[in-house]
Amino acid sequence: MDQDNNSEDDLVGPSEDASEEESLPSRPPGLSDSEAVELLWQVRAQRRQSSPELPETVTRLTAPDGSLLYLVGTAHFSDSSKKDVATTIRAVQPDVVVVELCQYRVSMLKMDEKTLLKEAKDINLDKVQQAIKQNGVMSGLMQILLLKVSAHITEQLGMAPGGEFREAFKQAGRVPFCKFHLGDRPIPVTFKRAIAALSLWQKARLAWGLCFLSDPISKEDVEKCKQKDLLEQTMLEMIGEFPALHQTIVAERDIYLTHTLRQAARCVEAPPNAQKVPAVVVGVVGMGHVPGIERNWEKDLNIQEIMSVAPPSRFGWMLRTVLKAGVIGVLGYACYRAGGGMGRALLSLPAVQSLLDNLRPLPPAAA
């Protein structure tokens, strides 16, 4: 089922820290509402550059109705990417900005860097509980492992993730009439489909690799992620090891992001007579999604296929139940070592209680 991620339009308002050169003109006395709207439209049109010089990380795509998409490929821990986003939005003065976020991650847009840095490093029991409650035991634990990877990068770089999305949010608030859309597939769907696509052995290998990730990462390494050739080589390596994971986490989200970007790239109504004119859209996505969006841009896409999670077979259910029991046993031992309070908190989770109910032996059949 297609999810409408465009309900966050009201997030964007006038930015209080806009620079003087970007500030909007004061409303002249006696100007009607319709005249004020037309004046702001003209101001934006004057600021919009018809042939802007944009960073090399920007790809331009055209919709059938003539609407333009400026797709900014970013590295998620990069000051350079933040500058690329700001430069692009200021130059093209878009009607819509679409970012690679879903409603489950929108909170990062309004948090300051210091708070985000602390949150990214702090993986506590509350986060474990929330992840399991939201995604189920296996998907929730996998999300925690991925958060651990993010925390590792955060600690190495001293930089909170998602700076380019916060910059896009800030810059969109400075553009008259600009809407802000969340363009990514809901993260619970992605995690559930990713877990369902992996074999038991692949899950174990992936979890092991994430648990023991300790390689040092420099800011230079992050900036290299913006080079398409290096990124495509990394993707090819990942496809060889976990093809199903690449399909659900990268390829399927390429399709979903393309769909939301095309939804945004539709004609808009221009004052004073609501004439339809081509829209200008800025998309902010990780560089790894740019090639897939380019490939899918003119294709017929079926979003329903990538929004469903197939029900497990009986054998698969039994296998997962045994695996969950093992995982909870390990967690229980860890909680025992950490203290009884954490163990009681884990056992109080509805997902864990449900699993324990499933593991209880059935009553003997009546003779």
Tab-separated table of N, CA, C and O in Angstrom, residues 40 59 75 77 85 96-97 114 129 152 155 166 168 197 264 267 270 272 286 303 335 345 352:
chain	number	residue	atom	x	y	z
A	40	LEU	N	5.186	37.909	-3.427
A	40	LEU	CA	6.140	36.901	-2.980
A	40	LEU	C	6.520	35.957	-4.122
A	40	LEU	O	7.670	35.520	-4.230
A	59	THR	N	22.303	16.031	-9.866
A	59	THR	CA	21.834	15.462	-11.131
A	59	THR	C	20.497	16.098	-11.481
A	59	THR	O	19.613	16.204	-10.635
A	75	ALA	N	26.610	12.445	1.247
A	75	ALA	CA	27.135	11.516	2.244
A	75	ALA	C	26.541	11.958	3.574
A	75	ALA	O	26.534	13.151	3.889
A	77	PHE	N	27.303	11.904	6.668
A	77	PHE	CA	28.114	12.528	7.720
A	77	PHE	C	29.084	13.508	7.064
A	77	PHE	O	30.290	13.359	7.176
A	85	VAL	N	23.687	21.111	-0.507
A	85	VAL	CA	22.237	21.254	-0.376
A	85	VAL	C	21.845	22.723	-0.299
A	85	VAL	O	20.925	23.175	-0.992
A	96	VAL	N	9.192	22.517	-4.103
A	96	VAL	CA	9.155	21.400	-3.160
A	96	VAL	C	10.576	20.924	-2.887
A	96	VAL	O	11.397	20.861	-3.795
A	97	VAL	N	10.839	20.588	-1.618
A	97	VAL	CA	12.074	19.906	-1.238
A	97	VAL	C	11.686	18.538	-0.687
A	97	VAL	O	10.827	18.433	0.193
A	114	LYS	N	24.111	19.178	19.013
A	114	LYS	CA	24.613	18.674	20.289
A	114	LYS	C	23.714	17.556	20.816
A	114	LYS	O	24.201	16.510	21.270
A	129	GLN	N	13.775	-1.117	23.674
A	129	GLN	CA	12.350	-1.376	23.851
A	129	GLN	C	11.527	-0.766	22.717
A	129	GLN	O	10.624	-1.394	22.172
A	152	HIS	N	29.031	4.273	15.939
A	152	HIS	CA	30.472	4.104	15.726
A	152	HIS	C	31.011	5.222	14.834
A	152	HIS	O	32.041	5.840	15.132
A	155	GLU	N	30.960	8.552	16.722
A	155	GLU	CA	32.059	8.667	17.680
A	155	GLU	C	33.380	8.927	16.970
A	155	GLU	O	34.212	9.714	17.441
A	166	ARG	N	18.756	18.408	7.776
A	166	ARG	CA	18.440	19.587	8.597
A	166	ARG	C	18.733	20.867	7.827
A	166	ARG	O	18.003	21.859	7.955
A	168	ALA	N	18.527	21.137	4.545
A	168	ALA	CA	17.437	21.251	3.566
A	168	ALA	C	16.178	21.816	4.213
A	168	ALA	O	15.475	22.658	3.637
A	197	ALA	N	13.957	-11.334	4.016
A	197	ALA	CA	14.661	-11.738	2.791
A	197	ALA	C	15.957	-12.484	3.072
A	197	ALA	O	16.505	-13.129	2.176
A	264	ALA	N	6.122	14.685	-6.417
A	264	ALA	CA	6.407	16.088	-6.109
A	264	ALA	C	6.625	16.922	-7.371
A	264	ALA	O	6.291	18.111	-7.412
A	267	CYS	N	3.147	19.938	-12.030
A	267	CYS	CA	2.875	21.360	-12.239
A	267	CYS	C	2.217	21.993	-11.009
A	267	CYS	O	1.434	21.347	-10.302
A	270	ALA	N	0.262	28.996	-10.450
A	270	ALA	CA	0.915	30.284	-10.259
A	270	ALA	C	-0.129	31.394	-10.136
A	270	ALA	O	-1.107	31.408	-10.892
A	272	PRO	N	-1.616	35.272	-10.645
A	272	PRO	CA	-2.865	35.501	-9.903
A	272	PRO	C	-4.039	34.638	-10.391
A	272	PRO	O	-5.080	34.623	-9.767
A	286	GLY	N	20.929	10.025	-0.262
A	286	GLY	CA	22.279	9.488	-0.237
A	286	GLY	C	22.764	9.187	-1.644
A	286	GLY	O	21.994	8.771	-2.514
A	303	ILE	N	4.391	0.376	-6.514
A	303	ILE	CA	4.789	0.615	-5.136
A	303	ILE	C	4.207	-0.430	-4.194
A	303	ILE	O	4.811	-0.777	-3.169
A	335	CYS	N	21.557	-9.297	30.490
A	335	CYS	CA	20.833	-8.497	31.480
A	335	CYS	C	21.144	-8.974	32.898
A	335	CYS	O	21.246	-8.184	33.834
A	345	ALA	N	12.999	-5.429	32.918
A	345	ALA	CA	12.484	-4.533	31.873
A	345	ALA	C	12.363	-5.268	30.551
A	345	ALA	O	11.388	-5.107	29.814
A	352	VAL	N	8.355	-9.911	23.958
A	352	VAL	CA	9.016	-11.010	24.648
A	352	VAL	C	7.996	-11.907	25.331
A	352	VAL	O	8.088	-13.132	25.296
